XYZ file of C-alpha atoms in Angstrom:
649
model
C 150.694 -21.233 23.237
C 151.390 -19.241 26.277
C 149.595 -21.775 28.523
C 151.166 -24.868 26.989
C 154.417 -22.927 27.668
C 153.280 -22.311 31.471
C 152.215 -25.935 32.033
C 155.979 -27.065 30.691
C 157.776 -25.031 32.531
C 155.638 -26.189 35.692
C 156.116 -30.042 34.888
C 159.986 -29.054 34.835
C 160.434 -27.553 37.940
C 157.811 -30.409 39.469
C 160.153 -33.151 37.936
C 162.888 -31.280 39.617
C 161.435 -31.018 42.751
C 160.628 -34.581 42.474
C 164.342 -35.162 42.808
C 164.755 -34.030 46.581
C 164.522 -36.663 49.093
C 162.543 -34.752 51.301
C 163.742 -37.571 53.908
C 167.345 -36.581 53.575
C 168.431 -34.630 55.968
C 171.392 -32.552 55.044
C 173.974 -30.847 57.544
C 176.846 -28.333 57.051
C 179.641 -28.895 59.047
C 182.570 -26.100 59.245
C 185.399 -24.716 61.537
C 188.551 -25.513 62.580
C 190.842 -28.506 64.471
C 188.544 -29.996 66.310
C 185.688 -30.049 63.616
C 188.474 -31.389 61.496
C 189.278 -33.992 64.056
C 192.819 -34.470 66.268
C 192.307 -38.244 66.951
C 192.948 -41.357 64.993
C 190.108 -43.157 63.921
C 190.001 -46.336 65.785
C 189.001 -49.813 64.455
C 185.450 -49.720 65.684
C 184.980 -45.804 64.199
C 185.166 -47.571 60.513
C 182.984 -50.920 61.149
C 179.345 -50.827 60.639
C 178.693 -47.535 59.489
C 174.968 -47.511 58.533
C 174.579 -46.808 54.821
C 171.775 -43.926 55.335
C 174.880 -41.956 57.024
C 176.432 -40.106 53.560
C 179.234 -37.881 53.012
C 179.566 -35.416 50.144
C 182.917 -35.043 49.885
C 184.689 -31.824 49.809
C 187.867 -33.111 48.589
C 189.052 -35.700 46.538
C 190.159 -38.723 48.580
C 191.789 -41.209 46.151
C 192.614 -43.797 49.167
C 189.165 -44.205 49.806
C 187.639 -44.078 46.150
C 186.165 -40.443 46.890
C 185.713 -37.398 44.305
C 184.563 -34.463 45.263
C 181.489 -33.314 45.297
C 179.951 -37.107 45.455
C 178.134 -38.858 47.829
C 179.859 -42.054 49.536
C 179.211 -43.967 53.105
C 180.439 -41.256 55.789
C 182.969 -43.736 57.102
C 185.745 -41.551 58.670
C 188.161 -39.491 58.073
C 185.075 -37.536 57.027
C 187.509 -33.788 56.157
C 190.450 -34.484 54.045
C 192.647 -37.067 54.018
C 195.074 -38.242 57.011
C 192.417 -36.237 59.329
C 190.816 -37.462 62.286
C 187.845 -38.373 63.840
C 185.320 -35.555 63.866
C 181.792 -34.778 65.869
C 180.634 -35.172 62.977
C 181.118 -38.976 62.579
C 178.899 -39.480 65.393
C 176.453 -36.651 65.220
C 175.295 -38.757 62.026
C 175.130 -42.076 64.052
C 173.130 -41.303 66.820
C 171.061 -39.243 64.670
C 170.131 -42.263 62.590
C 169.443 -44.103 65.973
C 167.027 -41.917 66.909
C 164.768 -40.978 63.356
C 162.574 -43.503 60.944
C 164.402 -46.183 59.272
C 163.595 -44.282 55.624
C 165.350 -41.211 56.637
C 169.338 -40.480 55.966
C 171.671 -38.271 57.209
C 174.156 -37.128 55.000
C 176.896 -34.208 56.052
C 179.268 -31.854 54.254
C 182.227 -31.222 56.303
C 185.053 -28.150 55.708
C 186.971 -27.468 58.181
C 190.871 -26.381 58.740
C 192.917 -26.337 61.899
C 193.932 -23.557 63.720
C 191.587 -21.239 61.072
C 190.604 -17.806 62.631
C 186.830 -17.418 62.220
C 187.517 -14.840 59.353
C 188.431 -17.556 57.157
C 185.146 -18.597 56.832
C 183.591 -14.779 56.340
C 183.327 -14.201 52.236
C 184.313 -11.148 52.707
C 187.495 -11.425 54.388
C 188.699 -14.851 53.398
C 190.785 -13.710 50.422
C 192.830 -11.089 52.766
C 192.877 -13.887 55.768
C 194.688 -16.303 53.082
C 197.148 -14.301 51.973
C 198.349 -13.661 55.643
C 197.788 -17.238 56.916
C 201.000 -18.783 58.197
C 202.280 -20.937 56.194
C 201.741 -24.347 58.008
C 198.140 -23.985 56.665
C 198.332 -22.793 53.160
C 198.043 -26.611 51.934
C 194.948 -27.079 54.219
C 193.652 -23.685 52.289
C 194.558 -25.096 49.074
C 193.148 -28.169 49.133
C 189.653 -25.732 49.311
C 190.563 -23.515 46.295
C 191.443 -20.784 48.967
C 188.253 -20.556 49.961
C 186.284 -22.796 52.358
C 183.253 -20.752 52.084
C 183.316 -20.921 48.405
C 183.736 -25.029 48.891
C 181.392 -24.979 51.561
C 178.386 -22.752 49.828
C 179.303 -24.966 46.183
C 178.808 -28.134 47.467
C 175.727 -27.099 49.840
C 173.770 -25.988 46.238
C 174.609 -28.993 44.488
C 173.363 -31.319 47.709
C 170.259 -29.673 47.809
C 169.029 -31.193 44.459
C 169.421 -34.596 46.753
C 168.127 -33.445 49.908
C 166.779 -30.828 52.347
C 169.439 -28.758 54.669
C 168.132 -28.925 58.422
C 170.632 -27.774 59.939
C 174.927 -26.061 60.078
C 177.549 -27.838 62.986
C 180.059 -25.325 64.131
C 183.177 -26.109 66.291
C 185.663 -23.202 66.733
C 186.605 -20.613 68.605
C 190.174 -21.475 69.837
C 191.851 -19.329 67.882
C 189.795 -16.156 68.404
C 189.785 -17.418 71.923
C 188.788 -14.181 74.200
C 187.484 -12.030 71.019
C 184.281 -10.058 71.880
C 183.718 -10.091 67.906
C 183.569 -13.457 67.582
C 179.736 -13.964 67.845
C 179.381 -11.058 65.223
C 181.552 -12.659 63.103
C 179.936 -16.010 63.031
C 176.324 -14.287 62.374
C 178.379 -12.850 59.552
C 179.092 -16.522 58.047
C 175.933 -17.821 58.881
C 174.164 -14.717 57.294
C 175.567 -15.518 54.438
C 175.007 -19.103 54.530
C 171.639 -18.516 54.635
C 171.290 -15.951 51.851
C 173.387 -17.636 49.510
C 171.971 -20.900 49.811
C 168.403 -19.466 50.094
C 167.656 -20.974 53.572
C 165.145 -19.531 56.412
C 167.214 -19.075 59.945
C 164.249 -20.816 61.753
C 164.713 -23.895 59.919
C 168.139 -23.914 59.891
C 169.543 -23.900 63.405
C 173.395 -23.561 63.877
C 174.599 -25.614 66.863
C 177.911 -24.296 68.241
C 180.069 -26.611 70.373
C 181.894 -25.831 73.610
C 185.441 -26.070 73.600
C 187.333 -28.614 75.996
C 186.244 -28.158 79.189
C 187.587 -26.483 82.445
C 186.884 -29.392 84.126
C 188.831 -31.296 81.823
C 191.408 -28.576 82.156
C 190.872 -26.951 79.000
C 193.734 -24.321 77.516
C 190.926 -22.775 75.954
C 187.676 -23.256 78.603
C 187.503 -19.381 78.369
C 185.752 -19.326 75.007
C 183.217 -21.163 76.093
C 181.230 -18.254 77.543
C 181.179 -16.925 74.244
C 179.668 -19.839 72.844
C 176.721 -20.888 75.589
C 176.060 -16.290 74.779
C 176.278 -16.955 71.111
C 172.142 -16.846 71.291
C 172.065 -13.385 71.873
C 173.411 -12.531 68.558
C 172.098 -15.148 66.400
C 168.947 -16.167 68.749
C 168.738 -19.359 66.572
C 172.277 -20.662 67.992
C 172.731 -23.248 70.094
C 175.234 -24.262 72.679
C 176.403 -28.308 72.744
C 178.428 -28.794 76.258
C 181.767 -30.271 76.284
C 181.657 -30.653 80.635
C 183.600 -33.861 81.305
C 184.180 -34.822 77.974
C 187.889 -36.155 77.686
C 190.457 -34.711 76.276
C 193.540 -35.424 74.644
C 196.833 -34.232 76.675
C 197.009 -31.158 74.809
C 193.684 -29.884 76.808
C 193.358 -28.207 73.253
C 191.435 -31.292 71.384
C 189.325 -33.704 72.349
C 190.427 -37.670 72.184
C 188.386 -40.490 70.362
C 186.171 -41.159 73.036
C 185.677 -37.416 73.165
C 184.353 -36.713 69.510
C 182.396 -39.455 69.577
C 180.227 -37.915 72.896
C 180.665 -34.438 71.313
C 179.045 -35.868 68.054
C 176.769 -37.462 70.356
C 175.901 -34.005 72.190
C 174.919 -32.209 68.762
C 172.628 -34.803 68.239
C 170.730 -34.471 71.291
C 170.656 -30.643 70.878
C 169.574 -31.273 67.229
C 166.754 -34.154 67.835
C 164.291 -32.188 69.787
C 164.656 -28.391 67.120
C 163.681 -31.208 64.584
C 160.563 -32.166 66.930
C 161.966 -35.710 67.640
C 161.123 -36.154 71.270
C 164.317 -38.491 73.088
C 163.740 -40.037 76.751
C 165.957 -38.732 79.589
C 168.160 -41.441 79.291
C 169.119 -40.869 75.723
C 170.250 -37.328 77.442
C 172.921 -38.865 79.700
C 175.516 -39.191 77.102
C 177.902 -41.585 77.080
C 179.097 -43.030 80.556
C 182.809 -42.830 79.783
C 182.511 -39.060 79.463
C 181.159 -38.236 82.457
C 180.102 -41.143 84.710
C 176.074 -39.546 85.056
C 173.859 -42.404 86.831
C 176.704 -45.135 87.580
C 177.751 -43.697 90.920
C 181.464 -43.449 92.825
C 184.513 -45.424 91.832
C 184.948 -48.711 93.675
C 187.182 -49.065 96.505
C 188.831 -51.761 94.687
C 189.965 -50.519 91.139
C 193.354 -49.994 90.006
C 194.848 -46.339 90.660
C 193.629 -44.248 87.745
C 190.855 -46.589 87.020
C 187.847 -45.355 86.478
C 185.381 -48.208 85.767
C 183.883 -49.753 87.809
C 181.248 -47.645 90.060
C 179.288 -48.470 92.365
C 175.594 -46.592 92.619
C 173.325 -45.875 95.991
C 171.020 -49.123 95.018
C 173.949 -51.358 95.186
C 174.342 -51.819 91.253
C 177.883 -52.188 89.734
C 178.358 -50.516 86.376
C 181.555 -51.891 84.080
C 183.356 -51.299 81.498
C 185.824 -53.740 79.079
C 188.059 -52.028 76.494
C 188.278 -55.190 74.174
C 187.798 -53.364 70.481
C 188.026 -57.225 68.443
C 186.251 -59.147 70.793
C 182.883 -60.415 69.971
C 181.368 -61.549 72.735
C 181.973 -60.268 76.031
C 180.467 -61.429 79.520
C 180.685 -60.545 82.901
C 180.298 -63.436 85.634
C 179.326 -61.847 89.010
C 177.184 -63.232 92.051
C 176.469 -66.773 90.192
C 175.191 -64.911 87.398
C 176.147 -64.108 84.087
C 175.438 -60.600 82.438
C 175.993 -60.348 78.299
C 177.970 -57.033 78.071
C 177.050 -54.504 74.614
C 178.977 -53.089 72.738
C 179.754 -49.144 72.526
C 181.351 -47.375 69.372
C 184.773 -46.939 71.044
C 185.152 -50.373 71.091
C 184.421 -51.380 74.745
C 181.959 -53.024 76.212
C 179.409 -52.021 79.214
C 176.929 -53.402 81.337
C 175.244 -52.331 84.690
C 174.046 -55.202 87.210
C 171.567 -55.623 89.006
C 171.645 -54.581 93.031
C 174.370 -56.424 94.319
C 174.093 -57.114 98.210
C 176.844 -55.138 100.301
C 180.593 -56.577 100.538
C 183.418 -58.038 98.324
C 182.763 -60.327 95.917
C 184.575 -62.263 93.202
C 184.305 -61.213 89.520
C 185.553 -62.783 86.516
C 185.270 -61.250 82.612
C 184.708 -63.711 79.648
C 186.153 -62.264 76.125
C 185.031 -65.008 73.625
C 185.073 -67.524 76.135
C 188.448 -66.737 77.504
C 187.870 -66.326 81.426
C 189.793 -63.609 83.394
C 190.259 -60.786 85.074
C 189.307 -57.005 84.772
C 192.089 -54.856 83.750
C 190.006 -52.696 85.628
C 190.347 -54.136 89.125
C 192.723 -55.562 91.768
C 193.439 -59.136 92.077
C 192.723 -61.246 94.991
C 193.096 -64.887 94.742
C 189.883 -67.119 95.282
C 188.057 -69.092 93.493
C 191.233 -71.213 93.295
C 192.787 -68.638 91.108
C 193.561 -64.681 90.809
C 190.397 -63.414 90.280
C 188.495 -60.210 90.449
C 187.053 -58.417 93.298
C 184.412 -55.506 93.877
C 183.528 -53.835 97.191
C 179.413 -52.782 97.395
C 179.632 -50.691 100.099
C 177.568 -50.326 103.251
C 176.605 -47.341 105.187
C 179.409 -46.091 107.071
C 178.367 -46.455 110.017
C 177.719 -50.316 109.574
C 180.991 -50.761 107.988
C 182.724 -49.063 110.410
C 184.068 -51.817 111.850
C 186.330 -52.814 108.935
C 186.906 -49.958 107.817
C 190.635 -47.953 107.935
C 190.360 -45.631 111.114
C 192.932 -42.800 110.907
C 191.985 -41.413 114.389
C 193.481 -45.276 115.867
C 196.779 -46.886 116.429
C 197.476 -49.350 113.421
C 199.132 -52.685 114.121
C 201.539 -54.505 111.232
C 200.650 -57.236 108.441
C 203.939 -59.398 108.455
C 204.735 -61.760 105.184
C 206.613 -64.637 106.853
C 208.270 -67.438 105.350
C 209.402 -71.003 107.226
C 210.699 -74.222 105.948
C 207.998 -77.424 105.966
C 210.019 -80.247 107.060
C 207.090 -82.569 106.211
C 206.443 -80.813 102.453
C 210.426 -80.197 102.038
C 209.138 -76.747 100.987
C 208.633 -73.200 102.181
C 205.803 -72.150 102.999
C 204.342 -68.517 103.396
C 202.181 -67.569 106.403
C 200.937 -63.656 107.535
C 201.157 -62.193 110.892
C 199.091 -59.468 112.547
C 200.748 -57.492 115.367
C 199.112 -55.417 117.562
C 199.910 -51.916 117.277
C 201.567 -51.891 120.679
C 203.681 -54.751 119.858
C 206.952 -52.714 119.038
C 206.238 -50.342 122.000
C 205.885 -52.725 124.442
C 208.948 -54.922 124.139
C 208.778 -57.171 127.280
C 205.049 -57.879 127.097
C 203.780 -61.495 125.320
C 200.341 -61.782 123.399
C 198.119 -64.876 122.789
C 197.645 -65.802 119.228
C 194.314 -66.697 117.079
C 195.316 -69.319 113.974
C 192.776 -68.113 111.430
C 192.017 -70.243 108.349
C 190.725 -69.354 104.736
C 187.551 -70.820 102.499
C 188.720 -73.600 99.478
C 190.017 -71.820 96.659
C 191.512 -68.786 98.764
C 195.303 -68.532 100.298
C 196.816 -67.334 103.221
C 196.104 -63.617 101.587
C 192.216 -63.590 101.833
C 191.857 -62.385 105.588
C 194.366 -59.873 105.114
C 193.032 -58.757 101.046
C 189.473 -59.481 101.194
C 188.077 -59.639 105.003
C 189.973 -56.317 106.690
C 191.446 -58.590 109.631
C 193.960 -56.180 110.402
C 191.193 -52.733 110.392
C 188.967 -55.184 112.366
C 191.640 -55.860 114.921
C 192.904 -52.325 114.937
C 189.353 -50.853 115.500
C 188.263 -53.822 118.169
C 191.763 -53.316 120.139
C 191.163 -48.912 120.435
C 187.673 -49.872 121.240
C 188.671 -52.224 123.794
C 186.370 -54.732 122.515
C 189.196 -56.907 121.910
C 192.498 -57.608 123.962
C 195.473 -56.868 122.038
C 196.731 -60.506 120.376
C 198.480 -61.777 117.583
C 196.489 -63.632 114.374
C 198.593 -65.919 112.042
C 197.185 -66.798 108.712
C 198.465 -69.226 107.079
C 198.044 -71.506 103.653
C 195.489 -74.532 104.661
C 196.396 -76.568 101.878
C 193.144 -75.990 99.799
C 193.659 -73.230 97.927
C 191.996 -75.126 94.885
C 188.365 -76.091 94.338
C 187.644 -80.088 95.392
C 188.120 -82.364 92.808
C 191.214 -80.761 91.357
C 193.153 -83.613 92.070
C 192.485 -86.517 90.545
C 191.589 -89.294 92.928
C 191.327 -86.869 96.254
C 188.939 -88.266 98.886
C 187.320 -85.584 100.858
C 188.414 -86.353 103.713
C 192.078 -85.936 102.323
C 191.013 -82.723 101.074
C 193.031 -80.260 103.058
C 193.766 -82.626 105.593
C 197.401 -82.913 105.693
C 197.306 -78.779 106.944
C 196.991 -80.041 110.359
C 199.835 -81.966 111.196
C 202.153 -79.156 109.653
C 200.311 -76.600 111.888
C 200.707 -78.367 114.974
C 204.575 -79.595 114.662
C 205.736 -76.306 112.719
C 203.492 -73.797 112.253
C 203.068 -73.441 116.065
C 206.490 -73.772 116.833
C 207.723 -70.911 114.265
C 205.568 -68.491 115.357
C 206.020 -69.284 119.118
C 210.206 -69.131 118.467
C 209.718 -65.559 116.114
C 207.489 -63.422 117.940
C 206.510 -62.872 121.847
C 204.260 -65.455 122.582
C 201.775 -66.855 125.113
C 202.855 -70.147 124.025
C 200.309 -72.160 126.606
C 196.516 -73.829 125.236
C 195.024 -70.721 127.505
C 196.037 -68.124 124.965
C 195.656 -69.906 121.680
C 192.846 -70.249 119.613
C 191.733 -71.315 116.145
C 188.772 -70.036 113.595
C 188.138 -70.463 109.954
C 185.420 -69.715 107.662
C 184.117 -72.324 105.524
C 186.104 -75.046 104.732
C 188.831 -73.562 107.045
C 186.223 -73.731 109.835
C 186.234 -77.411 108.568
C 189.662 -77.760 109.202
C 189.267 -75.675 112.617
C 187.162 -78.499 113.883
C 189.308 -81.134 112.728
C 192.841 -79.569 114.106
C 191.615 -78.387 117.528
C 189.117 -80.360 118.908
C 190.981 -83.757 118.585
C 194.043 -81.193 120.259
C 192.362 -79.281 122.739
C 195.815 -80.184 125.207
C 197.251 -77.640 122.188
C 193.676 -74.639 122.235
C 190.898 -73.236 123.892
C 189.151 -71.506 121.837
C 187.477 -72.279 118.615
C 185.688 -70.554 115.933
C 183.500 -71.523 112.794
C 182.100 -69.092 110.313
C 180.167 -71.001 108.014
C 181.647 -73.946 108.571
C 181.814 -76.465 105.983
C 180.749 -79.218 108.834
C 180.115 -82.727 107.988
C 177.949 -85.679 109.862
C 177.404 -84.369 113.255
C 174.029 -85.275 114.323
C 172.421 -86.003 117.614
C 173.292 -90.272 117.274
C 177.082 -89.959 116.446
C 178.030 -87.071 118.483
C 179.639 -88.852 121.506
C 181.747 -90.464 118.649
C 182.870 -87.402 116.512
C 186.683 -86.140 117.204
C 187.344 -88.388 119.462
C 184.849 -88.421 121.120
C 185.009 -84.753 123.022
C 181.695 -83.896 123.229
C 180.990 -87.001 125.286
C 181.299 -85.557 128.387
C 180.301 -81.928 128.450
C 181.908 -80.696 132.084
C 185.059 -81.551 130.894
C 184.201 -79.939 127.470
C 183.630 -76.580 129.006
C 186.406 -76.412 131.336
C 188.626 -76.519 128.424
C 186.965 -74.810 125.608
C 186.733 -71.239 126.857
C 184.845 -70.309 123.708
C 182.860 -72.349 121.217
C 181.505 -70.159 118.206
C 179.773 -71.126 115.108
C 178.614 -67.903 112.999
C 176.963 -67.816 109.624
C 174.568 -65.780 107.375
C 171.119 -65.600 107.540
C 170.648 -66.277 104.119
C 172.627 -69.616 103.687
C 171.472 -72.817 104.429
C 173.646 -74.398 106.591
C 172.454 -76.853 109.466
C 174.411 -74.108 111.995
C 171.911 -73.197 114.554
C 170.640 -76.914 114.969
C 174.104 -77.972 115.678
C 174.649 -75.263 117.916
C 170.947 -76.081 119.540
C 172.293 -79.445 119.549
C 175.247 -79.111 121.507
C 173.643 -76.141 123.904
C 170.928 -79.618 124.609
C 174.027 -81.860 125.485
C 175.158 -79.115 127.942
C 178.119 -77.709 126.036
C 178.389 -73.974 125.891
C 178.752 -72.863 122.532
C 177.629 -69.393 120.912
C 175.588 -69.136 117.635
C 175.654 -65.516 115.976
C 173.778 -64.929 113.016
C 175.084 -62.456 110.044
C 171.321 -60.590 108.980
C 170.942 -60.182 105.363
C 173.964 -62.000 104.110
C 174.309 -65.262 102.470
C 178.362 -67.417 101.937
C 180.879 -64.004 101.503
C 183.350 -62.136 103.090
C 180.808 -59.480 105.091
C 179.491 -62.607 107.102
C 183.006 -63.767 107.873
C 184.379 -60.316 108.189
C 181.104 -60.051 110.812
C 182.191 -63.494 112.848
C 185.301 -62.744 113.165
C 184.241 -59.286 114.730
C 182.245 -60.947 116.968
C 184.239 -64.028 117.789
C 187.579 -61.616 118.804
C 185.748 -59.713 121.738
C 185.035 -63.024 123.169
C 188.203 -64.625 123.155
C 191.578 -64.347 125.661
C 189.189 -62.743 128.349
């Protein structure tokens, strides 16, 4: 009878047993504000929280259908109602990214703002209560008075589900700069352990940092405490809080924060679980601290911080668009699918980028615009966005601000078009010895834009006026005047219905030659004669270069073309094209002082044929060839670097 009795009592506890999921992983979570969690849960915080992520709740949430005590989806606020978002929320997640598909996480979370440590120790909790202030005495309440009570009560009943692995801690604010601190916390976990019959090496407790002195953290002085916690409880361990962002308090963390707080505990808890993560699940989220991605672009907004620019010439970005559903970025001629974080933007890195400013444009659900991010510049026949991928220094010296050099002035000018019965907007570059030097007259270079840009480009996107600067000190270049104007393209060709190509653009010359020229020669100190005036444009403004001067070379002498959008001139027809001026080369070169045609080594434009071509006829010109660039603004930015040193000599 005894044995039968022995054998029952063994089939009991082994049906009992059965009941524990030893594949869900249980862990207590306790302390005080910013365990309970100081931001608002955001849309994206609430959507798609995997099922295996539970909650046992520790207080009766009506709102969301939760009773104490009861296990429900751990969508947030995970503490008590009208709480926050907690490290908690995504401690769970990124656990569950991380272990097998059959495992859960679930998490039981007490916590109280502004608690003193004590309030947690059982045997102090009842004399910490009665002198709390009284602010918190209906955070205490909703626990009975006793969050270790609620804490320990709950913990028994969740291990008939599941197996504890490990306790979350966050506080330490307010017993900021208390060298009993770390004895009072072994006192609580202590008793955690003994009370719910748990072994210390099995149950690690993971302490996180405060926020951080480098976030300017009110309370960064604690966190000493907690990275030293080890020595008294040697199975502690510190999460870091460096760069994590805060909210303006410097007391709590913000949204983004406690989700790469949350994040941080799981990395410290993975590996004491023997779950081995890569190094790059260890760089946390980007947003936090910017690990990997590089510096800030020159070209952001002020206070941006996205995007960055790394070493290998990648560009990292990131979209806050929390509804969207698709989000792309269009960069280079190709397209790169953006994912999806938990705060609700979107990131993606590209791949190397080659150096100098390109044109960017963001697709949200197939609306195409501009990064919020970035500063506009207008191409692509509309405001669009731009990125800078640096070069070394020393090869972008050139268009680079020099502080050590005089600086000459950008002018916005406005004139009246007789011929469009509009005003029209041009910019002017002045030397920088142009207002010291009152008597003296400069020639002027008419430079022209690409279709789809405005009269802004030179100025925004090629550096004209740090090229000329840095050319002039140099002496590489003699001091002159450049006028940039609008060459009636500033939209991509076929825009207008029924345009011919040779329309396209054209009707920029005769404004330039009967008002253009005459407005700047009546407003500033000119050298109004062919000998000092010249004319350059980069693609389709070289185009128009060709087509304005060299039927008008009475009105220039030199010319310039950087990647010129140049139609039909072969060896056959040349004595024919603009009037036939390269028909008789003598008179060609006694005229054209300088004859440049630039481009990039990587496009594929018939430049150094025609150049070879006219060279063969016995007309001068000059070929210069951009290495390692293809149709962008370092190529142009290069030809005009090179074309200014030649010209006005």
């Amino acid at each position: 009878m005894k044995k039968l009795l022995v054998s029952l009592l063994a089939m009991i506890a082994l049906t009992a047993n059965a009941k524990v999921d030893q594949k869900f992983y249980i862990f207590l979570c306790f302390g005080q504000s910013n365990m309970e969690g100081a931001a608002r849960p955001e849309a994206v915080d609430k959507e798609n929280v995997d099922p295996r992520f539970k909650l046992m709740a520790a207080v009766d949430n009506p709102e969301l259908g939760r009773k104490m005590g009861e296990w429900s989806t751990a969508v947030p606020p995970l503490c008590r109602p009208n709480t926050g978002l907690t490290p908690a929320d995504y401690f769970g997640r990124e656990m569950l990214k991380h272990l097998p598909n059959d495992v859960k996480v679930g998490v039981i979370h007490v916590a109280i703002g502004g608690i003193d440590i004590r309030g947690f120790m059982p045997d102090s909790v009842a004399d910490y209560v009665k002198r709390a202030p009284n602010w918190m005495k209906g955070m205490l309440k909703a626990y009975n008075d006793n969050p270790y009570e609620r804490l320990v009560t709950l913990a028994k009943k969740a291990q008939k589900d599941g197996v504890i692995k490990g306790i979350l801690l966050h506080q330490g604010e307010t017993n900021s700069g208390d060298p009993r601190w770390a004895g009072w916390v072994n006192n609580v976990y202590t008793h955690l352990l003994k009370d719910l019959n748990l072994k210390a090496q099995n149950v690690p407790l993971l302490a996180g940092e405060a926020v951080h002195e480098n976030r300017g953290g009110i309370c960064a002085g604690m966190n000493p405490a907690v990275n030293d916690l080890y020595k008294t409880i040697p199975t502690a361990h510190a999460v870091s809080s460096k760069s994590i962002p805060c909210a303006q308090d410097h007391l709590h963390f913000n949204a983004a924060g406690y989700r790469e707080l949350g994040r941080r505990y799981a990395y410290v808890m993975l590996p004491l679980m023997g779950k081995k993560i890569k190094p790059e699940d260890e760089t946390h989220d980007a947003e936090a601290t910017g690990d990997g991605f590089g510096i800030v672009a020159s070209t952001v907004v002020p206070a941006a911080e996205w995007p960055k620019v790394n070493d290998k010439g990648q560009a990292s970005f990131v979209i806050h668009a929390p509804k969207a559903k698709e989000v792309v970025l269009d960069i280079c001629s190709k397209k790169y699918p953006m994912e999806r974080a938990f705060d609700g933007s979107w990131r993606v890195t590209t791949d190397p980028l080659v150096a100098g400013f390109h044109y960017y444009f963001v697709e949200i659900d197939g609306f195409r615009g501009t990064d919020p991010n970035s500063k506009s510049f207008y191409g692509c026949g509309r405001e669009a966005s731009g990125i800078e991928i640096p070069e070394k220094p020393e090869a972008a010296a050139f268009y680079s601000y020099n502080m050590n050099v005089k600086h000459g002035q950008v002018r916005e000018c406005y004139y009246h078009s007789g011929i469009e019965q509009w005003p029209r907007r041009c910019y002017v570059y002045t030397p920088a010895e142009y207002e010291e030097n009152t008597s003296k007259r400069y020639p002027v270079l008419y430079l022209q834009h690409d279709m789809g840009e405005d009269e802004t480009g030179w100025h925004n996107q090629g550096n004209m006026a740090h090229i000329m600067d840095n050319a002039i000190a140099e002496g590489r270049a003699v001091p002159m005047i450049v006028v940039m104007d609008y060459g009636n393209c500033g939209y991509s060709f076929g825009a207008k219905k029924g345009e011919t190509m040779q329309e396209f653009g054209a009707s920029f010359t005769p404004i330039m030659l009967t008002e253009l020229i005459p407005y700047i020669d009546k407003t500033f100190r000119t050298l109004s004669d062919r000998e000092h005036r010249a004319m350059a444009g980069l693609s389709w403004g070289g185009h128009e270069t060709f087509q304005t001067a060299l039927p008008n070379l009475d009105k220039f002498s030199h010319i310039g073309s950087f990647s010129g959008a140049l139609f039909g001139i072969k060896e056959e027809n040349l004595d024919k094209l603009y009037g036939g001026v390269f028909s008789d080369a003598n008179a060609f070169n006694q005229k054209v002082h300088t004859m440049f045609m630039g481009i990039g080594s990587e496009e594929n434009f018939p430049c150094k044929d025609i150049v070879d071509m006219l060279n063969k006829r016995g007309i001068k010109a000059t070929y210069y060839e951009s290495p390692g660039t293809h149709h962008e603004w370092l190529t142009w930015r290069r030809c005009f670097n090179e074309f200014v040193q030649m010209i006005f000599k």
